Amino acid sequence: MAEDREPPARLDAPHARSTDPEDAEDLFVSAVSKMEASPTSPAETIISSANGPEPEPEDIFLDEDPDDLFAEATEEVSLDSPERQPILSDGPSPAITPVTPTATLDPRVSEAFARSPDQDEEEEEHRDVFDVQISVSDPEKVGDGMNAYMVYKVSTKTSLSIFSRDQVSVKRRFSDFLGLHSKLASKYLHIGYIVPPAPEKSIVGMTKVKVGKEDTSSGEFVEKRRSALERYLMRTVKHPALLKDPDVLQFLESSELPRAVSTQALSGAGILRMVNKAADAVNKMTIKMNESDAWFEEKQQQFENLDVQLRKLHASVESLVCHRKELSLNTVSFAKSSAMLGNSEDHTALSRALSQLAEVEEKIDTLHQDQACHDFFLFSELLGDYVRLISAVKGVFDQRMKTWGKWQEAEMMLQRKREAEAKLQYANKPDKLQLAKDEIKEWEGKVQQGERDFEQISKVIRREVGRFEKDRVKDFKVVIVKYLESLVHTQQQLIKYWEAFLPEAKAIA
Amino acid sequence: MEGSSAESALSVSANSIRITDLTQDGDVLMFAITSQKLNSSAGVCVFREHEDFEWLQQSLFSQENVPGLQGIIFPPLPPKALPLQSNMQTKALKQLGFLALGQDWQGYCKALEFYLQQVATHPTLCKCKALDSFLINSESPGKQRGRKGIFNRLSQAVEEMRKESHKDVDNFFQNERNKNTNITALSKIATEKLIDVVMTEQKLALACGHFSTSLHLCVNQDDAAAVAFSKVCLKLSDIIEAVKQNFEKVASNNLTTLGLGLDLESRYQEAEKEMLFRRTCKLIELETVKKSTEKAKANKREVMEEFQKAVEKEFNLISSVAKEEIERFHSSRVNVLKNFLIGWCEQQLNTARECAELYSQHLEACRNMYSE
């Protein structure tokens, strides 16, 4: 069915190629203006930060209180953190262990890159950022029966220096993609980055493929999945922080990747996920946040509304696609009946005209099928992607709420410790008093950190939402233009067919 | 005003007969029929409902002193239509097939108009007084029940089926019957398939409408980002609206040209079938009489022979009229189909060109708006 995989395959490529200087600048405008406020010399900071965790924190970041930067970093990405989302990787990513400070700086470092005040560096940077093309192609079935799986070729073409080669191809299977997403989510979700969601699993779809049904529906399924994987990777690398993530780089470049087993639906990890999701839901209900920032409240409402609207749009498009397919079937049926009429017709010219009619209808049917494909791949998948993205956005807002909750808990603990200490003042137990004082110090630190975490995540979310909204508009614009192009093309084909048929009709004596 | 001489020809020009308007009075549909008087420039306009058409058809069937009347292929009258309510769509479809699908009854009116034109241009039928009176009398024929026609629709009784397949004595007619059976079935199927296509096109138009409306609901002016997105949604909404209108036009074109043509062809083939059946029945009657005559006793023989001669004469008349009718039918149907096919192609071509133009404009506009 989807023999001609080129159009969908190139769906996102032009987007990557079409550097929109306006938008690119926007990414950095805010950074530049903020950077101007900072009085330090930025040039040396950039170079040193690329190699290690040495740079003065105040040069890079705009936090009021930069000294605690590293402390933050270490805490947040700790694998032992209980607040982590349940879909996260079980073990450390083999490329880099996130526990060490070097690695934990990665998201910070890439932020530094992104917010470089050095104009030249910046321009080279944003020229680079959009010069990544990823294509997912050549699905191959490996193995037999229920243990079979599809392997896809992931090809990356780029001129960015962070990649070791400018062209590389690797083979990946679906669970590898899920594994990548899970690692990225574990690193970035709780600090407020909107991590693009991976394509959904489909037990029914995959089973058909495994069982070896060579029909159009399993072909369609594979094509749908291939296209979704491609879009997923493109979205991921478009995110300036994720692009430089070592897991992403490893995914795109290294020929061997350890198998991500914890992504299976029915595994132990899978069950754990379900349990944790339930726990999360309960938590969500109990945390009632005092929202002091109207922006967040408005945005959350907007995203709720957007979610509803997008789902409706998605349903509309699905219905459209369905009807187009029906039209295709009916057109073919009509063409057949017309051909039969032509065959039974005595009058030669009329007979030929009727047969031509049948042919025209068949050609029109091909056009319908093409158009249905376009409707589907352009709109339906786009809307579906965005519905899932909105879930990721909502997730990020939830993370902020959790961060707030953690901060409040720390405040409460501090309060209790202070009360305990006050009581001990009169109890005359010097060693216990000292312990209490120590604990108070500890919790004061935690409170400060909690507050900083909260502010940091709020800032990140604001930026991420801005980026998301820009991307959303861009994505839709690109799709609309593509859709129009397909419409124009279809109509021009139609015109050709009708022009060819007219003389036949006129020739009937 | 009434041309009531014995061999009255039609007093209006057959080609000027038009159905110009349709009004609904409760459950009844009224058609405004206009025509041009032959010997003056005066126009005539009368109002008729379907019952009046039925009266006309019955009158045609029950004419007296028309030799070989049964050999005539009577122009088929479209069945009665009930004013459309949405839940009656399927019922209407069963009854009317194609004619139920058009907007504003366009197809249906065209089919009725065609019927009148066919009757008026038929060399024998145009002489029927009832036609003239139908077309020019300001008063409707009323609910007169003429003499019950000599035939109604072929019933599916087993008896009839047996008769239908009775072997013919004449090769010409045997061939014609075979071909007719074949084409009647095929054209009916083709018509039904085209109905399916048109209905799906209409469904698509509806779905596009929903999509377009949903896009409008995405508009909000909260902040700059929302405004940008809203603009994009509105643009897409316009485009989908254009797609919807295209579907509506394409469906309408299909209806009013090819659909109408196929429907007419289908019903005309049925009409021919009925005529051939009548002749076959007469043939059977003749053969039965022949057999009885042979077996008749001497005293009855002469009477029987007289009777047989009469039946034979009738049969021959019917056959000769039938032959003429068949030839006339063959040449006219090719012409009719040709015109419909040309009309269909030209209309679809125009629609495609307009649509391509519109889409190109949108594309230009979008490219300019979104350019780098």
PDB file of N, CA, C and O in Angstrom, chain B residues 133-161:
ATOM      1  N   SER B 133     -54.480  18.633 -22.961  1.00  0.00           N
ATOM      2  CA  SER B 133     -55.270  19.181 -21.861  1.00  0.00           C
ATOM      3  C   SER B 133     -54.420  19.266 -20.590  1.00  0.00           C
ATOM      4  O   SER B 133     -54.501  20.224 -19.831  1.00  0.00           O
ATOM      5  N   PHE B 134     -53.552  18.288 -20.404  1.00  0.00           N
ATOM      6  CA  PHE B 134     -52.655  18.306 -19.234  1.00  0.00           C
ATOM      7  C   PHE B 134     -51.770  19.545 -19.245  1.00  0.00           C
ATOM      8  O   PHE B 134     -51.504  20.153 -18.217  1.00  0.00           O
ATOM      9  N   LEU B 135     -51.316  19.879 -20.462  1.00  0.00           N
ATOM     10  CA  LEU B 135     -50.336  20.957 -20.542  1.00  0.00           C
ATOM     11  C   LEU B 135     -50.932  22.352 -20.539  1.00  0.00           C
ATOM     12  O   LEU B 135     -50.256  23.311 -20.179  1.00  0.00           O
ATOM     13  N   ILE B 136     -52.189  22.470 -20.987  1.00  0.00           N
ATOM     14  CA  ILE B 136     -52.682  23.845 -21.091  1.00  0.00           C
ATOM     15  C   ILE B 136     -53.907  24.165 -20.255  1.00  0.00           C
ATOM     16  O   ILE B 136     -54.208  25.335 -20.034  1.00  0.00           O
ATOM     17  N   ASN B 137     -54.621  23.168 -19.783  1.00  0.00           N
ATOM     18  CA  ASN B 137     -55.792  23.480 -18.960  1.00  0.00           C
ATOM     19  C   ASN B 137     -55.397  24.065 -17.621  1.00  0.00           C
ATOM     20  O   ASN B 137     -54.556  23.502 -16.932  1.00  0.00           O
ATOM     21  N   SER B 138     -55.989  25.196 -17.289  1.00  0.00           N
ATOM     22  CA  SER B 138     -55.633  25.782 -15.997  1.00  0.00           C
ATOM     23  C   SER B 138     -56.151  24.917 -14.861  1.00  0.00           C
ATOM     24  O   SER B 138     -55.541  24.823 -13.798  1.00  0.00           O
ATOM     25  N   GLU B 139     -57.261  24.219 -15.119  1.00  0.00           N
ATOM     26  CA  GLU B 139     -57.748  23.321 -14.083  1.00  0.00           C
ATOM     27  C   GLU B 139     -57.045  21.992 -14.215  1.00  0.00           C
ATOM     28  O   GLU B 139     -56.809  21.505 -15.311  1.00  0.00           O
ATOM     29  N   SER B 140     -56.753  21.403 -13.102  1.00  0.00           N
ATOM     30  CA  SER B 140     -56.088  20.105 -13.177  1.00  0.00           C
ATOM     31  C   SER B 140     -57.108  19.066 -13.580  1.00  0.00           C
ATOM     32  O   SER B 140     -58.307  19.260 -13.396  1.00  0.00           O
ATOM     33  N   PRO B 141     -56.614  17.977 -14.140  1.00  0.00           N
ATOM     34  CA  PRO B 141     -57.517  16.921 -14.596  1.00  0.00           C
ATOM     35  C   PRO B 141     -58.363  16.364 -13.472  1.00  0.00           C
ATOM     36  O   PRO B 141     -59.295  15.621 -13.714  1.00  0.00           O
ATOM     37  N   GLY B 142     -58.063  16.720 -12.259  1.00  0.00           N
ATOM     38  CA  GLY B 142     -58.868  16.212 -11.156  1.00  0.00           C
ATOM     39  C   GLY B 142     -58.552  14.767 -10.889  1.00  0.00           C
ATOM     40  O   GLY B 142     -57.661  14.168 -11.483  1.00  0.00           O
ATOM     41  N   LYS B 143     -59.262  14.242  -9.942  1.00  0.00           N
ATOM     42  CA  LYS B 143     -58.954  12.877  -9.561  1.00  0.00           C
ATOM     43  C   LYS B 143     -59.721  11.876 -10.400  1.00  0.00           C
ATOM     44  O   LYS B 143     -60.218  10.880  -9.914  1.00  0.00           O
ATOM     45  N   GLN B 144     -59.847  12.199 -11.721  1.00  0.00           N
ATOM     46  CA  GLN B 144     -60.615  11.275 -12.544  1.00  0.00           C
ATOM     47  C   GLN B 144     -59.900   9.951 -12.610  1.00  0.00           C
ATOM     48  O   GLN B 144     -58.712   9.887 -12.882  1.00  0.00           O
ATOM     49  N   ARG B 145     -60.643   8.933 -12.418  1.00  0.00           N
ATOM     50  CA  ARG B 145     -60.065   7.625 -12.608  1.00  0.00           C
ATOM     51  C   ARG B 145     -60.449   7.155 -13.995  1.00  0.00           C
ATOM     52  O   ARG B 145     -61.588   6.836 -14.237  1.00  0.00           O
ATOM     53  N   GLY B 146     -59.468   7.206 -14.885  1.00  0.00           N
ATOM     54  CA  GLY B 146     -59.794   6.709 -16.223  1.00  0.00           C
ATOM     55  C   GLY B 146     -59.993   5.203 -16.166  1.00  0.00           C
ATOM     56  O   GLY B 146     -59.831   4.582 -15.128  1.00  0.00           O
ATOM     57  N   ARG B 147     -60.253   4.692 -17.313  1.00  0.00           N
ATOM     58  CA  ARG B 147     -60.370   3.239 -17.395  1.00  0.00           C
ATOM     59  C   ARG B 147     -59.050   2.645 -16.935  1.00  0.00           C
ATOM     60  O   ARG B 147     -57.989   3.133 -17.301  1.00  0.00           O
ATOM     61  N   LYS B 148     -59.106   1.615 -16.196  1.00  0.00           N
ATOM     62  CA  LYS B 148     -57.878   1.018 -15.669  1.00  0.00           C
ATOM     63  C   LYS B 148     -56.996   0.619 -16.850  1.00  0.00           C
ATOM     64  O   LYS B 148     -57.452  -0.004 -17.786  1.00  0.00           O
ATOM     65  N   GLY B 149     -55.770   1.046 -16.782  1.00  0.00           N
ATOM     66  CA  GLY B 149     -54.859   0.787 -17.887  1.00  0.00           C
ATOM     67  C   GLY B 149     -54.737  -0.687 -18.181  1.00  0.00           C
ATOM     68  O   GLY B 149     -55.092  -1.536 -17.367  1.00  0.00           O
ATOM     69  N   ILE B 150     -54.235  -0.928 -19.358  1.00  0.00           N
ATOM     70  CA  ILE B 150     -54.140  -2.322 -19.762  1.00  0.00           C
ATOM     71  C   ILE B 150     -53.013  -3.062 -19.086  1.00  0.00           C
ATOM     72  O   ILE B 150     -52.829  -4.244 -19.235  1.00  0.00           O
ATOM     73  N   PHE B 151     -52.203  -2.307 -18.394  1.00  0.00           N
ATOM     74  CA  PHE B 151     -51.085  -2.993 -17.741  1.00  0.00           C
ATOM     75  C   PHE B 151     -50.550  -2.138 -16.603  1.00  0.00           C
ATOM     76  O   PHE B 151     -50.703  -0.945 -16.561  1.00  0.00           O
ATOM     77  N   ASN B 152     -49.967  -2.767 -15.719  1.00  0.00           N
ATOM     78  CA  ASN B 152     -49.223  -2.062 -14.683  1.00  0.00           C
ATOM     79  C   ASN B 152     -47.856  -2.740 -14.603  1.00  0.00           C
ATOM     80  O   ASN B 152     -47.522  -3.555 -15.445  1.00  0.00           O
ATOM     81  N   ARG B 153     -47.143  -2.366 -13.579  1.00  0.00           N
ATOM     82  CA  ARG B 153     -45.777  -2.881 -13.481  1.00  0.00           C
ATOM     83  C   ARG B 153     -45.744  -4.394 -13.482  1.00  0.00           C
ATOM     84  O   ARG B 153     -46.607  -5.045 -12.940  1.00  0.00           O
ATOM     85  N   LEU B 154     -44.736  -4.888 -14.069  1.00  0.00           N
ATOM     86  CA  LEU B 154     -44.550  -6.350 -14.074  1.00  0.00           C
ATOM     87  C   LEU B 154     -44.483  -6.847 -12.648  1.00  0.00           C
ATOM     88  O   LEU B 154     -43.679  -6.402 -11.869  1.00  0.00           O
ATOM     89  N   SER B 155     -45.346  -7.748 -12.340  1.00  0.00           N
ATOM     90  CA  SER B 155     -45.262  -8.318 -10.999  1.00  0.00           C
ATOM     91  C   SER B 155     -44.293  -9.491 -11.038  1.00  0.00           C
ATOM     92  O   SER B 155     -43.929  -9.965 -12.104  1.00  0.00           O
ATOM     93  N   GLN B 156     -43.874  -9.856  -9.891  1.00  0.00           N
ATOM     94  CA  GLN B 156     -42.886 -10.922  -9.837  1.00  0.00           C
ATOM     95  C   GLN B 156     -43.518 -12.287  -9.643  1.00  0.00           C
ATOM     96  O   GLN B 156     -42.868 -13.234  -9.245  1.00  0.00           O
ATOM     97  N   ALA B 157     -44.794 -12.386  -9.940  1.00  0.00           N
ATOM     98  CA  ALA B 157     -45.459 -13.687  -9.768  1.00  0.00           C
ATOM     99  C   ALA B 157     -44.764 -14.742 -10.613  1.00  0.00           C
ATOM    100  O   ALA B 157     -44.284 -14.455 -11.705  1.00  0.00           O
ATOM    101  N   VAL B 158     -44.702 -15.897 -10.125  1.00  0.00           N
ATOM    102  CA  VAL B 158     -44.041 -17.006 -10.821  1.00  0.00           C
ATOM    103  C   VAL B 158     -44.608 -17.168 -12.219  1.00  0.00           C
ATOM    104  O   VAL B 158     -43.899 -17.410 -13.183  1.00  0.00           O
ATOM    105  N   GLU B 159     -45.910 -17.034 -12.318  1.00  0.00           N
ATOM    106  CA  GLU B 159     -46.634 -17.088 -13.579  1.00  0.00           C
ATOM    107  C   GLU B 159     -45.985 -16.157 -14.602  1.00  0.00           C
ATOM    108  O   GLU B 159     -45.668 -16.533 -15.716  1.00  0.00           O
ATOM    109  N   GLU B 160     -45.772 -14.910 -14.157  1.00  0.00           N
ATOM    110  CA  GLU B 160     -45.212 -13.897 -15.037  1.00  0.00           C
ATOM    111  C   GLU B 160     -43.799 -14.271 -15.467  1.00  0.00           C
ATOM    112  O   GLU B 160     -43.417 -14.088 -16.608  1.00  0.00           O
ATOM    113  N   MET B 161     -43.039 -14.779 -14.500  1.00  0.00           N
ATOM    114  CA  MET B 161     -41.663 -15.141 -14.797  1.00  0.00           C
ATOM    115  C   MET B 161     -41.618 -16.190 -15.901  1.00  0.00           C
ATOM    116  O   MET B 161     -40.804 -16.151 -16.808  1.00  0.00           O
TER     117      MET B 161
END
